[in-house]
Tab-separated table of C-alpha atoms in Angstrom:
chain	number	residue	atom	x	y	z
D	19	MET	CA	108.338	27.627	-80.158
D	20	LYS	CA	106.817	26.302	-83.371
D	21	ASN	CA	103.023	26.517	-83.671
D	22	ASN	CA	101.620	23.170	-84.863
D	23	ASN	CA	98.051	24.396	-85.370
D	24	PHE	CA	96.957	24.618	-89.010
D	25	CYS	CA	93.748	25.667	-90.751
D	26	VAL	CA	92.486	24.395	-94.096
D	27	ILE	CA	89.669	26.395	-95.710
D	28	MET	CA	87.647	24.550	-98.358
D	29	ALA	CA	86.602	27.128	-100.967
D	30	GLY	CA	85.998	25.261	-104.202
D	31	GLY	CA	82.187	25.143	-104.298
D	32	THR	CA	80.040	26.764	-106.971
D	33	GLY	CA	77.182	27.890	-104.687
D	34	THR	CA	74.464	27.221	-107.247
D	35	ARG	CA	71.622	27.472	-104.700
D	36	PHE	CA	72.519	31.175	-104.356
D	37	TRP	CA	71.880	31.820	-108.041
D	38	PRO	CA	71.500	34.372	-109.595
D	39	LEU	CA	73.886	36.300	-107.305
D	40	SER	CA	76.318	33.396	-107.055
D	41	THR	CA	77.642	32.204	-110.416
D	42	ARG	CA	80.304	29.728	-111.484
D	43	LYS	CA	82.552	32.650	-112.337
D	44	GLU	CA	82.123	34.212	-108.889
D	45	PRO	CA	80.565	31.782	-106.360
D	46	LYS	CA	79.030	32.818	-103.060
D	47	GLN	CA	82.203	32.353	-100.963
D	48	PHE	CA	83.730	35.309	-102.826
D	49	LEU	CA	80.675	37.529	-102.324
D	50	ASP	CA	79.696	39.880	-99.511
D	51	ILE	CA	76.462	37.958	-98.999
D	52	LEU	CA	75.887	39.424	-95.520
D	53	GLY	CA	76.537	43.037	-96.496
D	54	VAL	CA	79.365	43.516	-93.981
D	55	GLY	CA	82.093	44.663	-96.371
D	56	LYS	CA	83.868	41.280	-96.514
D	57	SER	CA	83.234	38.118	-98.488
D	58	LEU	CA	82.411	34.861	-96.702
D	59	LEU	CA	85.915	33.601	-97.538
D	60	GLN	CA	87.519	36.725	-96.066
D	61	GLN	CA	85.469	36.350	-92.878
D	62	THR	CA	86.537	32.694	-92.565
D	63	PHE	CA	90.180	33.660	-93.065
D	64	GLU	CA	89.921	36.342	-90.350
D	65	ARG	CA	88.582	33.711	-87.936
D	66	CYS	CA	91.410	31.347	-88.825
D	67	LYS	CA	93.991	34.024	-88.003
D	68	LYS	CA	92.801	33.779	-84.389
D	69	ILE	CA	93.489	30.042	-84.432
D	70	SER	CA	96.717	29.646	-86.421
D	71	PRO	CA	99.605	31.793	-87.675
D	72	VAL	CA	98.933	33.155	-91.185
D	73	GLU	CA	101.672	30.935	-92.633
D	74	ASN	CA	99.747	27.880	-91.316
D	75	ILE	CA	96.511	28.742	-93.146
D	76	PHE	CA	95.747	27.083	-96.484
D	77	VAL	CA	92.869	27.606	-98.901
D	78	VAL	CA	91.828	24.773	-101.222
D	79	THR	CA	89.919	26.004	-104.262
D	80	ASN	CA	89.433	25.410	-107.952
D	81	GLU	CA	92.118	26.476	-110.428
D	82	LYS	CA	89.758	29.042	-111.955
D	83	TYR	CA	89.437	30.827	-108.587
D	84	LYS	CA	93.162	31.277	-108.074
D	85	ASP	CA	93.223	34.989	-108.935
D	86	ILE	CA	90.132	35.978	-106.968
D	87	THR	CA	91.393	34.049	-103.909
D	88	ALA	CA	94.789	35.776	-104.078
D	89	GLU	CA	93.079	39.130	-104.585
D	90	GLN	CA	90.732	38.711	-101.616
D	91	ILE	CA	93.435	37.338	-99.264
D	92	PRO	CA	96.695	39.075	-100.224
D	93	GLU	CA	98.351	37.786	-97.028
D	94	LEU	CA	98.555	34.293	-98.523
D	95	GLU	CA	101.638	33.155	-100.408
D	96	ASP	CA	101.053	31.263	-103.660
D	97	ASN	CA	102.050	28.052	-101.912
D	98	GLN	CA	99.145	28.479	-99.460
D	99	ILE	CA	96.508	28.407	-102.210
D	100	LEU	CA	95.941	24.770	-103.186
D	101	LEU	CA	94.447	24.534	-106.666
D	102	GLU	CA	92.153	21.678	-107.670
D	103	PRO	CA	92.023	21.033	-111.423
D	104	GLU	CA	88.485	19.650	-111.099
D	105	LYS	CA	85.799	19.067	-108.469
D	106	LYS	CA	86.131	15.687	-106.761
D	107	ASN	CA	84.226	16.346	-103.504
D	108	THR	CA	85.799	16.757	-100.045
D	109	ALA	CA	87.885	13.596	-99.536
D	110	PRO	CA	90.467	14.330	-102.297
D	111	CYS	CA	90.490	18.001	-101.262
D	112	ILE	CA	91.370	17.042	-97.680
D	113	ALA	CA	93.874	14.390	-98.784
D	114	TYR	CA	95.692	17.019	-100.860
D	115	SER	CA	95.890	19.399	-97.899
D	116	ILE	CA	97.129	16.846	-95.335
D	117	TYR	CA	99.943	15.540	-97.537
D	118	LYS	CA	101.040	19.051	-98.369
D	119	ILE	CA	101.026	19.994	-94.677
D	120	GLU	CA	102.860	16.790	-93.695
D	121	ASN	CA	105.698	17.916	-95.943
D	122	LEU	CA	105.916	21.043	-93.749
D	123	ASP	CA	105.068	19.694	-90.289
D	124	PRO	CA	104.424	15.979	-89.609
D	125	ASN	CA	103.126	16.862	-86.117
D	126	ALA	CA	100.439	19.239	-87.368
D	127	ASN	CA	97.031	19.591	-85.712
D	128	ILE	CA	94.564	20.619	-88.398
D	129	ALA	CA	91.157	22.318	-88.402
D	130	VAL	CA	89.227	21.972	-91.670
D	131	LEU	CA	86.532	24.572	-92.309
D	132	PRO	CA	84.158	25.344	-95.180
D	133	SER	CA	84.538	28.885	-96.515
D	134	ASP	CA	80.849	29.801	-96.588
D	135	HIS	CA	79.534	29.359	-93.040
D	136	LEU	CA	78.070	32.019	-90.793
D	137	ILE	CA	79.380	32.176	-87.218
D	138	THR	CA	77.917	34.906	-85.014
D	139	LYS	CA	79.547	34.004	-81.670
D	140	GLU	CA	83.154	34.119	-82.767
D	141	ASP	CA	84.755	34.012	-79.306
D	142	ASP	CA	82.819	30.838	-78.485
D	143	PHE	CA	83.884	29.333	-81.804
D	144	ILE	CA	87.585	30.076	-81.202
D	145	LYS	CA	87.344	28.504	-77.745
D	146	VAL	CA	85.767	25.331	-79.173
D	147	ILE	CA	88.502	24.998	-81.812
D	148	GLN	CA	91.243	25.507	-79.213
D	149	GLU	CA	89.687	22.893	-76.907
D	150	GLY	CA	89.373	20.590	-79.899
D	151	PHE	CA	93.072	20.998	-80.701
D	152	LYS	CA	93.938	20.012	-77.101
D	153	PHE	CA	91.772	16.884	-77.358
D	154	ILE	CA	93.148	15.568	-80.671
D	155	ALA	CA	96.749	16.376	-79.697
D	156	LYS	CA	96.493	13.761	-76.931
D	157	LYS	CA	94.155	11.219	-78.526
D	158	ASP	CA	93.995	9.337	-81.807
D	159	ALA	CA	90.653	10.864	-82.731
D	160	LEU	CA	88.754	12.388	-85.626
D	161	LEU	CA	86.740	15.223	-84.137
D	162	THR	CA	83.808	16.987	-85.757
D	163	LEU	CA	81.742	19.878	-84.413
D	164	GLY	CA	78.060	19.269	-83.727
D	165	ILE	CA	75.673	22.198	-83.374
D	166	THR	CA	72.771	22.263	-80.910
D	167	PRO	CA	69.669	22.217	-83.141
D	168	HIS	CA	67.228	25.115	-82.793
D	169	ARG	CA	64.485	23.597	-84.950
D	170	PRO	CA	63.707	20.358	-86.855
D	171	GLU	CA	65.827	21.339	-89.888
D	172	THR	CA	65.667	19.091	-92.966
D	173	GLY	CA	68.510	20.837	-94.785
D	174	TYR	CA	71.325	19.644	-92.487
D	175	GLY	CA	72.906	16.299	-91.688
D	176	TYR	CA	72.693	15.034	-88.090
D	177	ILE	CA	75.089	13.396	-85.631
D	178	GLN	CA	73.815	11.132	-82.839
D	179	ILE	CA	75.919	11.276	-79.683
D	180	GLY	CA	77.107	8.244	-77.718
D	181	ASP	CA	79.222	8.079	-74.548
D	182	GLN	CA	80.437	11.327	-73.014
D	183	ILE	CA	84.194	11.835	-72.597
D	184	ASN	CA	85.348	12.995	-69.131
D	185	SER	CA	82.388	15.290	-68.357
D	186	SER	CA	83.315	17.463	-71.351
D	187	ASN	CA	81.283	18.559	-74.377
D	188	ILE	CA	82.931	15.764	-76.360
D	189	TYR	CA	81.069	12.534	-77.102
D	190	LYS	CA	81.707	9.377	-79.072
D	191	VAL	CA	79.728	9.491	-82.304
D	192	LYS	CA	76.978	6.880	-82.488
D	193	THR	CA	75.554	7.516	-85.970
D	194	PHE	CA	75.583	9.977	-88.869
D	195	THR	CA	72.339	10.670	-90.745
D	196	GLU	CA	72.027	12.598	-94.006
D	197	LYS	CA	69.318	15.236	-94.455
D	198	PRO	CA	66.150	13.711	-92.926
D	199	ASP	CA	62.516	14.297	-93.884
D	200	GLN	CA	60.361	16.557	-91.692
D	201	GLU	CA	58.997	13.735	-89.516
D	202	LEU	CA	62.439	12.288	-88.766
D	203	ALA	CA	63.937	15.758	-88.207
D	204	GLN	CA	61.205	16.398	-85.615
D	205	LYS	CA	62.098	13.154	-83.790
D	206	PHE	CA	65.792	14.059	-83.852
D	207	TYR	CA	65.033	17.521	-82.486
D	208	GLU	CA	62.876	16.205	-79.633
D	209	SER	CA	65.252	13.388	-78.635
D	210	GLY	CA	68.109	15.614	-77.438
D	211	GLU	CA	70.586	13.024	-78.805
D	212	TYR	CA	71.100	14.579	-82.232
D	213	TYR	CA	73.168	17.567	-83.304
D	214	TRP	CA	73.527	19.324	-86.658
D	215	ASN	CA	76.588	18.227	-88.596
D	216	SER	CA	78.620	21.407	-89.150
D	217	GLY	CA	81.117	19.919	-91.598
D	218	ILE	CA	83.964	21.370	-89.492
D	219	PHE	CA	86.685	18.873	-88.555
D	220	ILE	CA	89.700	18.812	-86.219
D	221	TRP	CA	92.366	16.104	-86.275
D	222	ASN	CA	96.027	15.359	-85.858
D	223	LEU	CA	97.795	14.765	-89.142
D	224	GLN	CA	98.801	11.191	-88.292
D	225	SER	CA	95.242	10.268	-87.210
D	226	ILE	CA	93.667	11.461	-90.457
D	227	LYS	CA	96.429	9.832	-92.516
D	228	ASN	CA	95.813	6.499	-90.767
D	229	ALA	CA	92.081	6.842	-91.476
D	230	PHE	CA	92.755	7.425	-95.181
D	231	LYS	CA	95.053	4.395	-95.275
D	232	GLU	CA	92.352	2.211	-93.715
D	233	HIS	CA	89.163	3.449	-95.385
D	234	LEU	CA	90.250	5.214	-98.590
D	235	PRO	CA	93.484	3.390	-99.490
D	236	ASP	CA	93.192	4.191	-103.204
D	237	ILE	CA	93.090	7.946	-102.535
D	238	ASP	CA	95.843	7.617	-99.931
D	239	SER	CA	98.022	5.729	-102.391
D	240	LEU	CA	97.620	8.375	-105.105
D	241	PHE	CA	98.402	11.396	-102.917
D	242	SER	CA	101.206	9.709	-100.954
D	243	LYS	CA	103.225	9.305	-104.154
D	244	GLY	CA	103.896	13.044	-104.114
D	245	MET	CA	105.773	13.270	-100.816
D	246	GLY	CA	108.885	14.586	-102.534
D	247	VAL	CA	106.872	16.843	-104.827
D	248	TYR	CA	104.648	18.873	-102.490
D	249	ASN	CA	105.757	22.482	-102.016
D	250	THR	CA	107.938	22.324	-105.138
D	251	LYS	CA	107.421	23.550	-108.720
D	252	LYS	CA	106.413	20.021	-109.713
D	253	GLU	CA	103.344	20.040	-107.437
D	254	PRO	CA	100.757	21.417	-109.953
D	255	GLU	CA	101.640	18.851	-112.610
D	256	PHE	CA	101.488	16.030	-110.055
D	257	ILE	CA	98.120	17.200	-108.695
D	258	SER	CA	96.623	17.410	-112.200
D	259	LYS	CA	97.514	13.778	-112.750
D	260	VAL	CA	96.254	12.670	-109.327
D	261	TYR	CA	92.910	14.469	-109.663
D	262	PHE	CA	92.332	12.854	-113.034
D	263	GLU	CA	92.786	9.429	-111.418
D	264	THR	CA	91.095	9.904	-108.039
D	265	LYS	CA	87.447	9.108	-107.401
D	266	SER	CA	84.940	11.705	-106.257
D	267	ILE	CA	83.743	11.025	-102.697
D	268	SER	CA	82.877	13.028	-99.589
D	269	ILE	CA	84.944	12.809	-96.417
D	270	ASP	CA	81.763	12.001	-94.457
D	271	TYR	CA	80.710	9.032	-96.550
D	272	GLY	CA	84.191	7.779	-97.413
D	273	LEU	CA	85.818	8.057	-94.013
D	274	MET	CA	83.952	9.602	-91.047
D	275	GLU	CA	80.984	7.212	-91.198
D	276	LYS	CA	83.319	4.202	-91.366
D	277	SER	CA	85.921	5.100	-88.707
D	278	GLN	CA	85.691	3.866	-85.115
D	279	ASN	CA	87.571	6.785	-83.503
D	280	VAL	CA	85.114	9.559	-84.414
D	281	TYR	CA	84.039	12.064	-81.766
D	282	VAL	CA	81.807	15.137	-81.744
D	283	TYR	CA	82.233	18.372	-79.802
D	284	THR	CA	78.700	19.596	-79.067
D	285	SER	CA	78.537	23.356	-79.259
D	286	ASP	CA	76.463	26.413	-80.091
D	287	PHE	CA	78.331	29.388	-81.537
D	288	GLY	CA	75.700	30.965	-83.765
D	289	TRP	CA	76.399	28.668	-86.713
D	290	ALA	CA	74.587	28.399	-90.028
D	291	ASP	CA	75.499	26.754	-93.288
D	292	LEU	CA	74.633	29.523	-95.723
D	293	GLY	CA	73.630	27.072	-98.410
D	294	THR	CA	70.413	28.725	-99.545
D	295	TRP	CA	68.602	32.053	-99.716
D	296	GLY	CA	66.258	30.834	-96.987
D	297	SER	CA	69.122	30.133	-94.584
D	298	LEU	CA	70.447	33.635	-95.262
D	299	HIS	CA	67.020	35.210	-94.721
D	300	GLU	CA	66.979	33.840	-91.185
D	301	PHE	CA	69.996	35.957	-90.214
D	302	LEU	CA	69.362	39.223	-92.068
D	303	ASP	CA	67.541	42.213	-90.588
D	304	LYS	CA	63.835	42.188	-91.407
D	305	ASP	CA	61.004	44.727	-91.546
D	306	LYS	CA	57.776	44.401	-89.546
D	307	ASN	CA	56.384	41.958	-92.130
D	308	GLY	CA	59.398	39.634	-91.921
D	309	ASN	CA	60.926	40.802	-95.197
D	310	SER	CA	64.664	41.156	-95.724
D	311	VAL	CA	65.100	43.913	-98.306
D	312	SER	CA	68.209	45.061	-100.164
D	313	GLY	CA	67.934	47.936	-102.626
D	314	LYS	CA	67.239	51.658	-102.151
D	315	ASN	CA	64.204	51.749	-104.443
D	316	VAL	CA	62.218	48.654	-103.488
D	317	MET	CA	58.520	49.260	-102.734
D	318	LEU	CA	56.563	46.386	-101.189
D	319	TYR	CA	52.786	46.032	-100.764
D	320	GLU	CA	51.249	43.076	-98.941
D	321	VAL	CA	54.560	41.198	-99.064
D	322	GLU	CA	55.511	38.971	-96.111
D	323	ASP	CA	58.303	36.591	-95.048
D	324	SER	CA	60.323	37.203	-98.224
D	325	ILE	CA	63.886	38.043	-99.204
D	326	VAL	CA	64.058	40.794	-101.835
D	327	LYS	CA	67.305	41.949	-103.413
D	328	PHE	CA	67.559	44.572	-106.191
D	329	PRO	CA	70.317	46.901	-107.416
D	330	ASP	CA	70.089	50.391	-105.921
D	331	LYS	CA	69.613	51.962	-109.354
D	332	LYS	CA	66.527	49.887	-110.195
D	333	ILE	CA	63.066	50.639	-108.851
D	334	ALA	CA	60.988	47.577	-108.019
D	335	VAL	CA	57.304	47.481	-107.038
D	336	ILE	CA	56.052	44.147	-105.694
D	337	LYS	CA	52.613	43.227	-104.330
D	338	GLY	CA	51.031	40.139	-102.843
D	339	LEU	CA	53.876	37.722	-102.192
D	340	GLU	CA	54.412	35.557	-99.092
D	341	GLY	CA	57.474	33.376	-98.534
D	342	TYR	CA	59.316	34.233	-101.751
D	343	ILE	CA	62.865	34.820	-102.951
D	344	VAL	CA	63.105	37.736	-105.374
D	345	VAL	CA	66.650	38.479	-106.547
D	346	ASP	CA	67.669	40.689	-109.472
D	347	SER	CA	71.284	40.379	-110.607
D	348	LYS	CA	72.328	42.147	-113.826
D	349	ASP	CA	70.755	40.089	-116.623
D	350	LYS	CA	69.209	37.487	-114.304
D	351	LEU	CA	66.024	37.542	-112.242
D	352	LEU	CA	64.838	34.890	-109.785
D	353	ILE	CA	61.301	34.773	-108.361
D	354	TYR	CA	60.878	31.542	-106.425
D	355	LYS	CA	59.066	30.107	-103.424
D	356	LYS	CA	61.332	29.804	-100.392
D	357	ASN	CA	59.897	26.375	-99.587
D	358	ASP	CA	61.051	25.123	-102.982
D	359	GLU	CA	64.542	26.629	-102.902
D	360	GLN	CA	66.293	23.230	-102.941
D	361	GLU	CA	65.176	23.038	-106.593
D	362	ILE	CA	67.310	26.035	-107.579
D	363	LYS	CA	70.412	23.882	-108.093
D	364	GLU	CA	68.521	21.778	-110.626
D	365	ILE	CA	67.118	24.923	-112.259
D	366	VAL	CA	70.656	26.257	-112.769
D	367	GLU	CA	71.647	22.966	-114.408
D	368	ASN	CA	68.656	23.293	-116.745
D	369	ILE	CA	69.629	26.867	-117.599
D	370	GLN	CA	73.129	25.750	-118.502
D	371	LYS	CA	71.781	22.877	-120.573
D	372	ASN	CA	69.269	25.008	-122.504
D	373	LYS	CA	70.868	28.468	-122.519
D	374	GLY	CA	74.611	27.755	-122.225
D	375	ASP	CA	77.147	29.132	-119.742
D	376	LYS	CA	76.258	32.823	-120.122
D	377	TYR	CA	73.701	32.916	-117.306
D	378	VAL	CA	75.283	30.534	-114.821
């Protein structure tokens, strides 16, 4: 019996907030950020193998990451690595994947996952995805996964739940809210109505296609022209042309926030969006002073609540820091307050502007 469950892994980001370890040449999804012997992309792929057959797993990434993707996941055929000629946010990325999959299986149920998330309760996660597949196979619905908040986090988007569906963990979505300020995040946290937006989606191919037709008809029109081209030698040339013409827009803003048939599966499977050093620090082992230390020759004095990462061959002596990120990577050194880490993306842009591409 044919398996209609597919996974699409989005792996085209540049991970600038993880500079200096993450660079444009080798972004964070290709790094062993957690020190477990596998990159974040490889860990995501291993999870997907428990959801879908290997031949039903696709990775969407930038053209320049083709070789590193193939090297890290040798099980993938060339046709399973979808190459974007330029960054155009998540809506074009998802449109590309659904039209390519439709060419293979018009009845596909698809889970879309970012490549750089941490999931500590994997069995719970697999169960949620499987339940989600059952729901969208029977209902014209766009399903997203909402995470039970553990604190008033300002770095995540939020989903407000509406009516519950059949005593399940699935609810109609009432509202989406982008990253709130501290006061609003506190209200969301206390209300019990709001969940973190994981950016993980589950939908039937026809449901997501209909949503594109209704809310992003220009993108739908561009990608639908390639129905005889996908999975042929002409695909790369066609995609280059389409990406040049398509607008850059997120799936959340362009489609999810506008659709009426959006639902959320409320869950808690040890999830974190590893977008920053601070989010990583939360999950790493720490010493008695709350420091996460990597490097055999790091000596700390009066240092608290910090993440410190040095090469094993370098000795580092640090005194008197609290709440800092200290990362040494080859010819780059970052010493920055954790509370200000959202600025790192802008800092990297300034480095590129003033110092060129060498350091980014």
